[in-house]
């Protein structure tokens, strides 16, 4: 198959597909990327893979010839660049696949960076070849000595939007991928520690999570690991979003009360410790409300446990929807008791919230014939402090004693703990 035929086929491809791309701020925007890549691969398969006579240099020469012997507009030129990039990537994948199939003991030096002096071990060959020939995730090949980025795969470009021209070395990568200087320093230290651990870990670089900025400014959390290969290393990126979301769900489940779907006692204890210490450090006010459903045992005995469970769920959700500041915290304290933690809130503010909760529970109009009003009600104990001579245990006891006082007064009322 002669050069003229290939050139005409490539020109025809560009002419037929240029309507699928736009130039916005000198960047190529491909409208139907997947369809275009499929068409590009079909042409690659016909002209390159079936003949299997081209090297990387010959592919580049072919495209250079088209660019310099044809009047090509800016849009067409960028489409040609994109096509050339894909073809080089696919040709490289073919070479690596053949190398694996041959089961050679050593990889030919043509597949290695010239700076790599040590021969690659068998598992290193497998890492290198498979990661570039079957790229389900972004991969980056870097020279350890110079920091030059030797190669990235197509998935790297698809995910981050950076080519080797955009990030020719690690210095450029750190600045682009981690624009915030403070976080950049954290990421660099984390990566340095990972490289140190690799020396005693069979050259496998352990995985850590990094929040990486894409070229368009959006961010993605990636789990980055890799392997040292002589004087180079491969960095492998895996999207950690789904895993982190799953971990968050499991964490929430561990701290979630299964019946009421609000936080449980364990989560409240952790939150209280954090917020109390924070308020003490800032010398700010903090308040706590302990809420008890009046005559709940009688409610269960009269209406049944299913009705009792439904009642607790409704009360919990009503309290949670009434206390709507992001920093406020609602949890099931145990049985029919609930707690509301109010950071940066004095006693007046806490009493106002307690009154709103009381009204909201009354508005549920849950029938309870064992109460004086004939409807479900709650009793509440409130404690507020800006004096941290006592600890958080005493702080909770203060609200608890106020609750008992409210119940002694006939229930369906709010009592405030007196510091004296």
mmCIF file of C-alpha atoms in Angstrom:
data_model
loop_
_atom_site.group_PDB
_atom_site.id
_atom_site.type_symbol
_atom_site.label_atom_id
_atom_site.label_comp_id
_atom_site.label_asym_id
_atom_site.label_seq_id
_atom_site.Cartn_x
_atom_site.Cartn_y
_atom_site.Cartn_z
ATOM 1 C CA UNK A 1 0.000 0.000 0.000
ATOM 2 C CA UNK A 2 1.731 3.209 -1.177
ATOM 3 C CA UNK A 3 2.026 6.545 0.620
ATOM 4 C CA UNK A 4 -0.300 8.341 -1.782
ATOM 5 C CA UNK A 5 -3.175 5.982 -0.999
ATOM 6 C CA UNK A 6 -2.689 6.373 2.759
ATOM 7 C CA UNK A 7 -2.450 10.165 2.488
ATOM 8 C CA UNK A 8 -5.677 10.331 0.474
ATOM 9 C CA UNK A 9 -7.488 8.098 2.971
ATOM 10 C CA UNK A 10 -6.369 10.232 5.911
ATOM 11 C CA UNK A 11 -7.305 13.473 4.111
ATOM 12 C CA UNK A 12 -10.700 12.026 3.320
ATOM 13 C CA UNK A 13 -11.194 11.025 6.960
ATOM 14 C CA UNK A 14 -10.395 14.553 8.167
ATOM 15 C CA UNK A 15 -12.712 16.116 5.580
ATOM 16 C CA UNK A 16 -15.580 13.813 6.532
ATOM 17 C CA UNK A 17 -15.222 14.278 10.292
ATOM 18 C CA UNK A 18 -14.199 17.901 10.741
ATOM 19 C CA UNK A 19 -17.865 18.827 11.286
ATOM 20 C CA UNK A 20 -17.720 16.841 14.566
ATOM 21 C CA UNK A 21 -15.142 19.163 16.131
ATOM 22 C CA UNK A 22 -15.018 22.779 17.190
ATOM 23 C CA UNK A 23 -12.197 25.102 18.175
ATOM 24 C CA UNK A 24 -12.825 26.954 21.418
ATOM 25 C CA UNK A 25 -9.968 29.109 22.750
ATOM 26 C CA UNK A 26 -7.528 27.135 20.579
ATOM 27 C CA UNK A 27 -8.667 23.880 22.194
ATOM 28 C CA UNK A 28 -10.166 21.027 20.237
ATOM 29 C CA UNK A 29 -13.699 20.136 21.347
ATOM 30 C CA UNK A 30 -14.848 16.806 19.932
ATOM 31 C CA UNK A 31 -18.620 16.474 19.974
ATOM 32 C CA UNK A 32 -18.864 12.683 19.558
ATOM 33 C CA UNK A 33 -15.502 11.478 20.836
ATOM 34 C CA UNK A 34 -16.350 7.776 21.032
ATOM 35 C CA UNK A 35 -17.728 7.573 17.481
ATOM 36 C CA UNK A 36 -14.770 9.502 16.128
ATOM 37 C CA UNK A 37 -12.273 7.226 17.889
ATOM 38 C CA UNK A 38 -14.016 4.150 16.502
ATOM 39 C CA UNK A 39 -13.794 5.537 12.961
ATOM 40 C CA UNK A 40 -10.169 6.514 13.527
ATOM 41 C CA UNK A 41 -9.348 3.013 14.735
ATOM 42 C CA UNK A 42 -11.038 1.416 11.727
ATOM 43 C CA UNK A 43 -8.822 3.500 9.455
ATOM 44 C CA UNK A 44 -5.752 2.678 11.583
ATOM 45 C CA UNK A 45 -6.643 -1.016 11.357
ATOM 46 C CA UNK A 46 -6.904 -0.843 7.560
ATOM 47 C CA UNK A 47 -3.765 1.210 6.876
ATOM 48 C CA UNK A 48 -1.422 0.245 9.694
ATOM 49 C CA UNK A 49 -2.366 -2.820 11.709
ATOM 50 C CA UNK A 50 -3.212 -5.132 8.802
ATOM 51 C CA UNK A 51 -0.010 -4.230 6.964
ATOM 52 C CA UNK A 52 2.057 -4.105 10.142
ATOM 53 C CA UNK A 53 4.875 -2.411 8.299
ATOM 54 C CA UNK A 54 5.028 0.966 9.998
ATOM 55 C CA UNK A 55 7.132 2.067 12.932
ATOM 56 C CA UNK A 56 6.370 4.978 15.225
ATOM 57 C CA UNK A 57 8.685 7.181 13.136
ATOM 58 C CA UNK A 58 6.986 6.185 9.882
ATOM 59 C CA UNK A 59 3.553 7.109 11.276
ATOM 60 C CA UNK A 60 4.839 10.506 12.344
ATOM 61 C CA UNK A 61 6.504 10.995 8.960
ATOM 62 C CA UNK A 62 3.215 10.168 7.231
ATOM 63 C CA UNK A 63 1.309 12.817 9.162
ATOM 64 C CA UNK A 64 4.089 15.387 8.772
ATOM 65 C CA UNK A 65 3.949 14.852 5.036
ATOM 66 C CA UNK A 66 0.197 15.530 5.003
ATOM 67 C CA UNK A 67 0.576 18.665 7.133
ATOM 68 C CA UNK A 68 3.346 20.148 4.989
ATOM 69 C CA UNK A 69 2.092 19.252 1.515
ATOM 70 C CA UNK A 70 -1.545 20.214 1.960
ATOM 71 C CA UNK A 71 -3.244 23.475 2.752
ATOM 72 C CA UNK A 72 -4.635 22.592 6.175
ATOM 73 C CA UNK A 73 -6.813 24.897 8.257
ATOM 74 C CA UNK A 74 -6.405 25.238 12.015
ATOM 75 C CA UNK A 75 -9.323 22.951 12.817
ATOM 76 C CA UNK A 76 -8.116 20.269 10.414
ATOM 77 C CA UNK A 77 -4.557 20.581 11.742
ATOM 78 C CA UNK A 78 -5.680 19.901 15.318
ATOM 79 C CA UNK A 79 -7.803 16.983 14.150
ATOM 80 C CA UNK A 80 -4.737 15.560 12.370
ATOM 81 C CA UNK A 81 -2.711 15.998 15.571
ATOM 82 C CA UNK A 82 -5.368 14.120 17.521
ATOM 83 C CA UNK A 83 -5.485 11.337 14.921
ATOM 84 C CA UNK A 84 -1.692 11.008 14.927
ATOM 85 C CA UNK A 85 -1.660 10.828 18.727
ATOM 86 C CA UNK A 86 -4.231 8.012 18.755
ATOM 87 C CA UNK A 87 -2.422 6.074 16.038
ATOM 88 C CA UNK A 88 0.893 6.268 17.870
ATOM 89 C CA UNK A 89 -0.833 5.064 21.031
ATOM 90 C CA UNK A 90 -2.474 2.136 19.284
ATOM 91 C CA UNK A 91 0.724 1.215 17.434
ATOM 92 C CA UNK A 92 2.579 1.204 20.740
ATOM 93 C CA UNK A 93 -0.086 -1.078 22.226
ATOM 94 C CA UNK A 94 0.342 -3.518 19.335
ATOM 95 C CA UNK A 95 4.096 -3.636 19.845
ATOM 96 C CA UNK A 96 3.726 -4.255 23.562
ATOM 97 C CA UNK A 97 1.128 -6.975 22.969
ATOM 98 C CA UNK A 98 3.453 -8.737 20.558
ATOM 99 C CA UNK A 99 6.254 -8.472 23.063
ATOM 100 C CA UNK A 100 4.136 -10.197 25.717
ATOM 101 C CA UNK A 101 3.004 -12.886 23.309
ATOM 102 C CA UNK A 102 6.589 -13.691 22.393
ATOM 103 C CA UNK A 103 7.310 -14.326 26.099
ATOM 104 C CA UNK A 104 10.809 -13.002 25.746
ATOM 105 C CA UNK A 105 13.014 -13.100 28.814
ATOM 106 C CA UNK A 106 14.222 -9.568 28.270
ATOM 107 C CA UNK A 107 12.504 -6.586 26.726
ATOM 108 C CA UNK A 108 14.293 -5.101 23.687
ATOM 109 C CA UNK A 109 16.053 -1.847 24.491
ATOM 110 C CA UNK A 110 13.887 -0.081 21.895
ATOM 111 C CA UNK A 111 10.994 -0.275 24.376
ATOM 112 C CA UNK A 112 12.998 1.271 27.208
ATOM 113 C CA UNK A 113 14.059 4.778 28.015
ATOM 114 C CA UNK A 114 17.718 5.277 27.080
ATOM 115 C CA UNK A 115 18.352 6.337 30.671
ATOM 116 C CA UNK A 116 17.292 2.907 31.938
ATOM 117 C CA UNK A 117 20.513 0.999 32.414
ATOM 118 C CA UNK A 118 19.309 -1.938 34.503
ATOM 119 C CA UNK A 119 17.471 -4.801 32.770
ATOM 120 C CA UNK A 120 13.800 -5.113 33.650
ATOM 121 C CA UNK A 121 12.558 -8.031 35.691
ATOM 122 C CA UNK A 122 9.755 -10.234 34.375
ATOM 123 C CA UNK A 123 7.086 -8.707 36.640
ATOM 124 C CA UNK A 124 8.264 -5.229 35.598
ATOM 125 C CA UNK A 125 7.852 -6.103 31.930
ATOM 126 C CA UNK A 126 4.324 -7.268 32.661
ATOM 127 C CA UNK A 127 3.516 -4.057 34.530
ATOM 128 C CA UNK A 128 4.912 -1.841 31.795
ATOM 129 C CA UNK A 129 3.403 -3.663 28.845
ATOM 130 C CA UNK A 130 -0.064 -4.312 30.191
ATOM 131 C CA UNK A 131 -0.538 -0.834 31.600
ATOM 132 C CA UNK A 132 0.144 0.765 28.229
ATOM 133 C CA UNK A 133 -1.375 -1.845 25.951
ATOM 134 C CA UNK A 134 -4.620 -2.227 27.911
ATOM 135 C CA UNK A 135 -5.139 1.230 29.442
ATOM 136 C CA UNK A 136 -8.250 1.120 31.651
ATOM 137 C CA UNK A 137 -6.728 3.847 33.824
ATOM 138 C CA UNK A 138 -4.287 6.754 33.426
ATOM 139 C CA UNK A 139 -0.606 5.790 33.341
ATOM 140 C CA UNK A 140 2.440 8.062 33.385
ATOM 141 C CA UNK A 141 6.060 7.045 32.729
ATOM 142 C CA UNK A 142 8.633 9.324 34.431
ATOM 143 C CA UNK A 143 12.425 9.515 34.557
ATOM 144 C CA UNK A 144 13.420 9.368 38.235
ATOM 145 C CA UNK A 145 16.664 11.263 37.737
ATOM 146 C CA UNK A 146 15.509 14.226 35.654
ATOM 147 C CA UNK A 147 11.815 14.287 36.474
ATOM 148 C CA UNK A 148 11.000 14.304 32.747
ATOM 149 C CA UNK A 149 7.650 12.779 31.830
ATOM 150 C CA UNK A 150 8.550 10.277 29.131
ATOM 151 C CA UNK A 151 5.109 9.047 28.192
ATOM 152 C CA UNK A 152 1.457 9.155 29.152
ATOM 153 C CA UNK A 153 -1.244 6.897 27.773
ATOM 154 C CA UNK A 154 -4.446 8.029 26.085
ATOM 155 C CA UNK A 155 -6.486 7.434 29.236
ATOM 156 C CA UNK A 156 -4.248 9.908 31.081
ATOM 157 C CA UNK A 157 -5.061 12.559 28.481
ATOM 158 C CA UNK A 158 -8.771 11.681 28.520
ATOM 159 C CA UNK A 159 -9.047 11.944 32.312
ATOM 160 C CA UNK A 160 -6.785 14.894 33.105
ATOM 161 C CA UNK A 161 -6.638 16.755 29.788
ATOM 162 C CA UNK A 162 -2.826 17.087 29.965
ATOM 163 C CA UNK A 163 -0.446 15.877 27.278
ATOM 164 C CA UNK A 164 3.322 15.495 27.605
ATOM 165 C CA UNK A 165 3.603 18.938 26.026
ATOM 166 C CA UNK A 166 1.437 20.378 28.805
ATOM 167 C CA UNK A 167 3.349 18.611 31.579
ATOM 168 C CA UNK A 168 6.856 17.864 30.246
ATOM 169 C CA UNK A 169 8.273 17.268 33.735
ATOM 170 C CA UNK A 170 7.263 16.745 37.345
ATOM 171 C CA UNK A 171 7.723 20.424 38.173
ATOM 172 C CA UNK A 172 5.034 21.345 35.642
ATOM 173 C CA UNK A 173 2.815 18.456 36.783
ATOM 174 C CA UNK A 174 2.894 19.478 40.440
ATOM 175 C CA UNK A 175 1.957 23.068 39.598
ATOM 176 C CA UNK A 176 -0.879 22.165 37.219
ATOM 177 C CA UNK A 177 -2.341 19.184 39.059
ATOM 178 C CA UNK A 178 -2.025 20.754 42.527
ATOM 179 C CA UNK A 179 -2.531 24.524 42.092
ATOM 180 C CA UNK A 180 -2.980 25.198 45.824
ATOM 181 C CA UNK A 181 0.587 25.618 47.220
ATOM 182 C CA UNK A 182 -0.270 24.245 50.662
ATOM 183 C CA UNK A 183 -1.949 21.103 49.328
ATOM 184 C CA UNK A 184 0.796 20.725 46.712
ATOM 185 C CA UNK A 185 3.390 20.493 49.489
ATOM 186 C CA UNK A 186 1.299 17.832 51.253
ATOM 187 C CA UNK A 187 0.958 15.836 48.026
ATOM 188 C CA UNK A 188 4.692 16.061 47.299
ATOM 189 C CA UNK A 189 5.575 14.884 50.811
ATOM 190 C CA UNK A 190 3.096 12.015 50.545
ATOM 191 C CA UNK A 191 4.558 10.934 47.194
ATOM 192 C CA UNK A 192 8.146 11.203 48.531
ATOM 193 C CA UNK A 193 7.231 8.922 51.431
ATOM 194 C CA UNK A 194 5.638 6.458 49.004
ATOM 195 C CA UNK A 195 8.837 6.380 46.901
ATOM 196 C CA UNK A 196 10.906 5.693 50.017
ATOM 197 C CA UNK A 197 8.630 2.798 50.985
ATOM 198 C CA UNK A 198 8.961 1.349 47.472
ATOM 199 C CA UNK A 199 12.666 0.704 48.067
ATOM 200 C CA UNK A 200 11.785 -1.856 50.739
ATOM 201 C CA UNK A 201 8.628 -3.055 49.011
ATOM 202 C CA UNK A 202 9.961 -4.812 45.892
ATOM 203 C CA UNK A 203 9.869 -1.449 44.061
ATOM 204 C CA UNK A 204 6.068 -1.261 44.296
ATOM 205 C CA UNK A 205 4.995 2.281 45.140
ATOM 206 C CA UNK A 206 2.146 2.074 47.719
ATOM 207 C CA UNK A 207 -1.202 3.666 46.893
ATOM 208 C CA UNK A 208 -2.404 6.931 48.413
ATOM 209 C CA UNK A 209 -5.279 9.279 47.635
ATOM 210 C CA UNK A 210 -4.564 12.595 45.901
ATOM 211 C CA UNK A 211 -7.025 15.308 44.875
ATOM 212 C CA UNK A 212 -5.896 16.129 41.321
ATOM 213 C CA UNK A 213 -6.936 19.177 39.301
ATOM 214 C CA UNK A 214 -7.811 18.528 35.659
ATOM 215 C CA UNK A 215 -6.877 20.957 32.896
ATOM 216 C CA UNK A 216 -10.408 22.422 32.970
ATOM 217 C CA UNK A 217 -10.107 23.246 36.676
ATOM 218 C CA UNK A 218 -12.328 20.445 37.989
ATOM 219 C CA UNK A 219 -10.921 18.084 40.603
ATOM 220 C CA UNK A 220 -10.990 14.329 41.006
ATOM 221 C CA UNK A 221 -9.741 12.119 43.835
ATOM 222 C CA UNK A 222 -7.316 9.545 42.455
ATOM 223 C CA UNK A 223 -5.625 6.603 44.142
ATOM 224 C CA UNK A 224 -2.056 6.827 42.843
ATOM 225 C CA UNK A 225 0.350 3.898 43.018
ATOM 226 C CA UNK A 226 3.145 2.668 40.764
ATOM 227 C CA UNK A 227 6.343 0.728 40.309
ATOM 228 C CA UNK A 228 10.011 1.654 40.048
ATOM 229 C CA UNK A 229 11.722 0.449 36.865
ATOM 230 C CA UNK A 230 15.422 1.100 37.104
ATOM 231 C CA UNK A 231 15.851 4.836 36.678
ATOM 232 C CA UNK A 232 12.200 5.340 35.732
ATOM 233 C CA UNK A 233 8.891 4.796 37.440
ATOM 234 C CA UNK A 234 5.336 4.220 36.306
ATOM 235 C CA UNK A 235 2.603 6.124 38.124
ATOM 236 C CA UNK A 236 -0.843 4.505 37.868
ATOM 237 C CA UNK A 237 -4.005 6.504 38.614
ATOM 238 C CA UNK A 238 -7.257 4.937 39.726
ATOM 239 C CA UNK A 239 -10.440 6.945 40.279
ATOM 240 C CA UNK A 240 -11.117 6.681 44.013
ATOM 241 C CA UNK A 241 -14.494 8.465 43.972
ATOM 242 C CA UNK A 242 -16.680 5.341 44.103
ATOM 243 C CA UNK A 243 -14.498 3.685 46.735
ATOM 244 C CA UNK A 244 -14.521 6.789 48.932
ATOM 245 C CA UNK A 245 -18.278 7.103 48.544
ATOM 246 C CA UNK A 246 -18.667 3.455 49.552
ATOM 247 C CA UNK A 247 -16.412 4.032 52.575
ATOM 248 C CA UNK A 248 -18.470 7.083 53.522
ATOM 249 C CA UNK A 249 -21.651 5.019 53.311
ATOM 250 C CA UNK A 250 -20.158 2.306 55.529
ATOM 251 C CA UNK A 251 -18.922 4.947 57.958
ATOM 252 C CA UNK A 252 -22.344 6.556 58.041
ATOM 253 C CA UNK A 253 -23.922 3.160 58.657
ATOM 254 C CA UNK A 254 -21.608 2.630 61.629
ATOM 255 C CA UNK A 255 -22.735 5.956 63.101
ATOM 256 C CA UNK A 256 -26.390 5.768 62.043
ATOM 257 C CA UNK A 257 -29.245 4.673 64.239
ATOM 258 C CA UNK A 258 -31.003 2.010 62.179
ATOM 259 C CA UNK A 259 -34.504 2.830 63.425
ATOM 260 C CA UNK A 260 -34.626 6.637 63.369
ATOM 261 C CA UNK A 261 -32.057 7.220 60.572
ATOM 262 C CA UNK A 262 -30.245 9.908 62.545
ATOM 263 C CA UNK A 263 -26.852 9.711 64.278
ATOM 264 C CA UNK A 264 -26.417 7.177 67.065
ATOM 265 C CA UNK A 265 -24.948 7.487 70.574
ATOM 266 C CA UNK A 266 -21.460 6.515 69.415
ATOM 267 C CA UNK A 267 -21.387 9.311 66.848
ATOM 268 C CA UNK A 268 -22.751 11.775 69.418
ATOM 269 C CA UNK A 269 -19.951 10.954 71.877
ATOM 270 C CA UNK A 270 -17.340 11.677 69.181
ATOM 271 C CA UNK A 271 -19.072 14.874 68.066
ATOM 272 C CA UNK A 272 -19.452 16.126 71.633
ATOM 273 C CA UNK A 273 -15.756 15.589 72.376
ATOM 274 C CA UNK A 274 -14.755 17.493 69.239
ATOM 275 C CA UNK A 275 -17.176 20.405 69.633
ATOM 276 C CA UNK A 276 -16.624 20.788 73.383
ATOM 277 C CA UNK A 277 -12.854 20.978 72.962
ATOM 278 C CA UNK A 278 -13.279 23.381 70.060
ATOM 279 C CA UNK A 279 -15.569 25.667 72.093
ATOM 280 C CA UNK A 280 -13.163 25.536 75.029
ATOM 281 C CA UNK A 281 -10.246 26.522 72.822
ATOM 282 C CA UNK A 282 -12.190 29.417 71.267
ATOM 283 C CA UNK A 283 -13.846 30.351 74.591
ATOM 284 C CA UNK A 284 -17.202 30.300 72.844
ATOM 285 C CA UNK A 285 -20.635 29.197 74.032
ATOM 286 C CA UNK A 286 -22.045 25.712 73.466
ATOM 287 C CA UNK A 287 -25.463 24.294 74.337
ATOM 288 C CA UNK A 288 -27.048 20.875 74.682
ATOM 289 C CA UNK A 289 -30.698 19.797 74.674
ATOM 290 C CA UNK A 290 -31.750 16.352 75.902
ATOM 291 C CA UNK A 291 -35.239 15.372 74.761
ATOM 292 C CA UNK A 292 -37.463 12.622 76.184
ATOM 293 C CA UNK A 293 -40.728 11.387 74.646
ATOM 294 C CA UNK A 294 -43.327 11.623 77.405
ATOM 295 C CA UNK A 295 -44.848 8.352 78.665
ATOM 296 C CA UNK A 296 -43.352 6.367 75.793
ATOM 297 C CA UNK A 297 -43.602 3.019 77.631
ATOM 298 C CA UNK A 298 -47.335 3.542 77.957
ATOM 299 C CA UNK A 299 -47.500 4.430 74.253
ATOM 300 C CA UNK A 300 -45.821 1.129 73.380
ATOM 301 C CA UNK A 301 -48.073 -0.850 75.713
ATOM 302 C CA UNK A 302 -51.250 0.730 74.331
ATOM 303 C CA UNK A 303 -50.504 0.938 70.590
ATOM 304 C CA UNK A 304 -47.866 -1.770 70.061
ATOM 305 C CA UNK A 305 -44.175 -1.787 69.258
ATOM 306 C CA UNK A 306 -44.627 -1.155 65.518
ATOM 307 C CA UNK A 307 -46.515 2.032 66.304
ATOM 308 C CA UNK A 308 -43.823 2.856 68.866
ATOM 309 C CA UNK A 309 -41.058 2.466 66.271
ATOM 310 C CA UNK A 310 -42.985 4.641 63.818
ATOM 311 C CA UNK A 311 -43.467 7.262 66.525
ATOM 312 C CA UNK A 312 -39.739 7.419 67.345
ATOM 313 C CA UNK A 313 -38.891 7.737 63.653
ATOM 314 C CA UNK A 314 -41.312 10.627 63.153
ATOM 315 C CA UNK A 315 -40.111 12.462 66.267
ATOM 316 C CA UNK A 316 -36.441 12.002 65.287
ATOM 317 C CA UNK A 317 -36.989 13.261 61.755
ATOM 318 C CA UNK A 318 -39.037 16.210 63.044
ATOM 319 C CA UNK A 319 -36.262 17.239 65.438
ATOM 320 C CA UNK A 320 -33.649 16.889 62.674
ATOM 321 C CA UNK A 321 -35.661 19.033 60.249
ATOM 322 C CA UNK A 322 -36.283 21.701 62.909
ATOM 323 C CA UNK A 323 -32.583 21.992 63.804
ATOM 324 C CA UNK A 324 -31.290 23.068 60.416
ATOM 325 C CA UNK A 325 -27.956 24.885 60.901
ATOM 326 C CA UNK A 326 -25.107 22.900 59.295
ATOM 327 C CA UNK A 327 -23.066 22.969 62.507
ATOM 328 C CA UNK A 328 -25.924 21.724 64.735
ATOM 329 C CA UNK A 329 -26.110 18.019 65.505
ATOM 330 C CA UNK A 330 -29.008 15.662 66.312
ATOM 331 C CA UNK A 331 -28.676 12.074 67.574
ATOM 332 C CA UNK A 332 -30.611 9.328 69.281
ATOM 333 C CA UNK A 333 -29.279 9.187 72.818
ATOM 334 C CA UNK A 334 -30.930 5.902 73.749
ATOM 335 C CA UNK A 335 -34.424 4.449 73.957
ATOM 336 C CA UNK A 336 -36.880 7.342 73.567
ATOM 337 C CA UNK A 337 -34.266 10.041 74.291
ATOM 338 C CA UNK A 338 -32.656 12.364 71.746
ATOM 339 C CA UNK A 339 -29.906 14.978 71.990
ATOM 340 C CA UNK A 340 -29.319 18.229 70.126
ATOM 341 C CA UNK A 341 -25.815 19.717 70.247
ATOM 342 C CA UNK A 342 -25.651 23.441 69.403
ATOM 343 C CA UNK A 343 -22.133 24.848 68.920
ATOM 344 C CA UNK A 344 -21.661 28.599 69.238
ATOM 345 C CA UNK A 345 -25.095 28.945 70.874
ATOM 346 C CA UNK A 346 -25.937 30.604 74.224
ATOM 347 C CA UNK A 347 -28.851 29.713 76.518
ATOM 348 C CA UNK A 348 -31.271 32.122 74.847
ATOM 349 C CA UNK A 349 -30.564 30.586 71.476
ATOM 350 C CA UNK A 350 -30.862 27.074 72.890
ATOM 351 C CA UNK A 351 -34.207 27.856 74.549
ATOM 352 C CA UNK A 352 -35.519 29.214 71.245
ATOM 353 C CA UNK A 353 -34.539 25.983 69.440
ATOM 354 C CA UNK A 354 -36.136 23.891 72.208
ATOM 355 C CA UNK A 355 -39.402 25.820 71.855
ATOM 356 C CA UNK A 356 -39.373 25.254 68.076
ATOM 357 C CA UNK A 357 -38.865 21.522 68.619
ATOM 358 C CA UNK A 358 -41.733 21.417 71.128
ATOM 359 C CA UNK A 359 -44.102 23.113 68.650
ATOM 360 C CA UNK A 360 -42.957 20.853 65.791
ATOM 361 C CA UNK A 361 -43.638 17.677 67.801
ATOM 362 C CA UNK A 362 -47.056 18.992 68.853
ATOM 363 C CA UNK A 363 -47.892 19.684 65.200
ATOM 364 C CA UNK A 364 -47.416 15.969 64.432
ATOM 365 C CA UNK A 365 -50.656 15.427 66.374
ATOM 366 C CA UNK A 366 -49.795 11.823 67.246
ATOM 367 C CA UNK A 367 -52.584 10.454 69.416
ATOM 368 C CA UNK A 368 -51.420 9.374 72.899
ATOM 369 C CA UNK A 369 -54.339 8.931 75.285
ATOM 370 C CA UNK A 370 -52.030 8.335 78.263
ATOM 371 C CA UNK A 371 -50.933 12.003 78.289
ATOM 372 C CA UNK A 372 -52.815 14.957 79.762
ATOM 373 C CA UNK A 373 -53.382 16.561 76.354
ATOM 374 C CA UNK A 374 -54.243 13.333 74.528
ATOM 375 C CA UNK A 375 -51.390 13.964 72.068
ATOM 376 C CA UNK A 376 -47.732 12.944 72.036
ATOM 377 C CA UNK A 377 -45.419 15.443 73.746
ATOM 378 C CA UNK A 378 -41.779 15.772 74.787
ATOM 379 C CA UNK A 379 -39.873 17.052 77.822
ATOM 380 C CA UNK A 380 -36.525 18.800 77.415
ATOM 381 C CA UNK A 381 -33.514 19.706 79.536
ATOM 382 C CA UNK A 382 -31.201 22.475 78.353
ATOM 383 C CA UNK A 383 -27.654 23.284 79.441
ATOM 384 C CA UNK A 384 -25.458 26.069 78.086
ATOM 385 C CA UNK A 385 -21.937 27.001 79.061
ATOM 386 C CA UNK A 386 -19.089 29.322 78.235
ATOM 387 C CA UNK A 387 -17.275 28.387 81.437
ATOM 388 C CA UNK A 388 -14.991 25.392 80.919
ATOM 389 C CA UNK A 389 -13.861 24.724 84.474
ATOM 390 C CA UNK A 390 -15.974 21.548 84.285
ATOM 391 C CA UNK A 391 -15.556 18.823 81.672
ATOM 392 C CA UNK A 392 -17.954 17.569 79.017
ATOM 393 C CA UNK A 393 -19.316 14.853 81.321
ATOM 394 C CA UNK A 394 -20.532 17.529 83.743
ATOM 395 C CA UNK A 395 -21.905 19.457 80.776
ATOM 396 C CA UNK A 396 -24.093 16.486 79.784
ATOM 397 C CA UNK A 397 -25.100 15.819 83.397
ATOM 398 C CA UNK A 398 -26.333 19.399 83.622
ATOM 399 C CA UNK A 399 -28.718 18.924 80.701
ATOM 400 C CA UNK A 400 -29.762 15.544 82.063
ATOM 401 C CA UNK A 401 -30.618 16.966 85.500
ATOM 402 C CA UNK A 402 -32.629 19.738 83.810
ATOM 403 C CA UNK A 403 -34.570 17.048 81.895
ATOM 404 C CA UNK A 404 -35.457 15.239 85.123
ATOM 405 C CA UNK A 405 -36.636 18.525 86.600
ATOM 406 C CA UNK A 406 -38.870 19.084 83.538
ATOM 407 C CA UNK A 407 -40.384 15.625 83.967
ATOM 408 C CA UNK A 408 -40.969 16.270 87.675
ATOM 409 C CA UNK A 409 -42.894 19.416 86.747
ATOM 410 C CA UNK A 410 -45.500 17.391 84.881
ATOM 411 C CA UNK A 411 -43.716 16.845 81.517
ATOM 412 C CA UNK A 412 -44.374 18.563 78.183
ATOM 413 C CA UNK A 413 -42.123 21.421 79.271
ATOM 414 C CA UNK A 414 -38.586 22.796 78.982
ATOM 415 C CA UNK A 415 -36.193 23.211 81.903
ATOM 416 C CA UNK A 416 -32.903 25.116 81.921
ATOM 417 C CA UNK A 417 -29.972 23.943 84.032
ATOM 418 C CA UNK A 418 -28.768 26.516 86.525
ATOM 419 C CA UNK A 419 -24.995 26.896 86.786
ATOM 420 C CA UNK A 420 -25.369 27.768 90.495
#
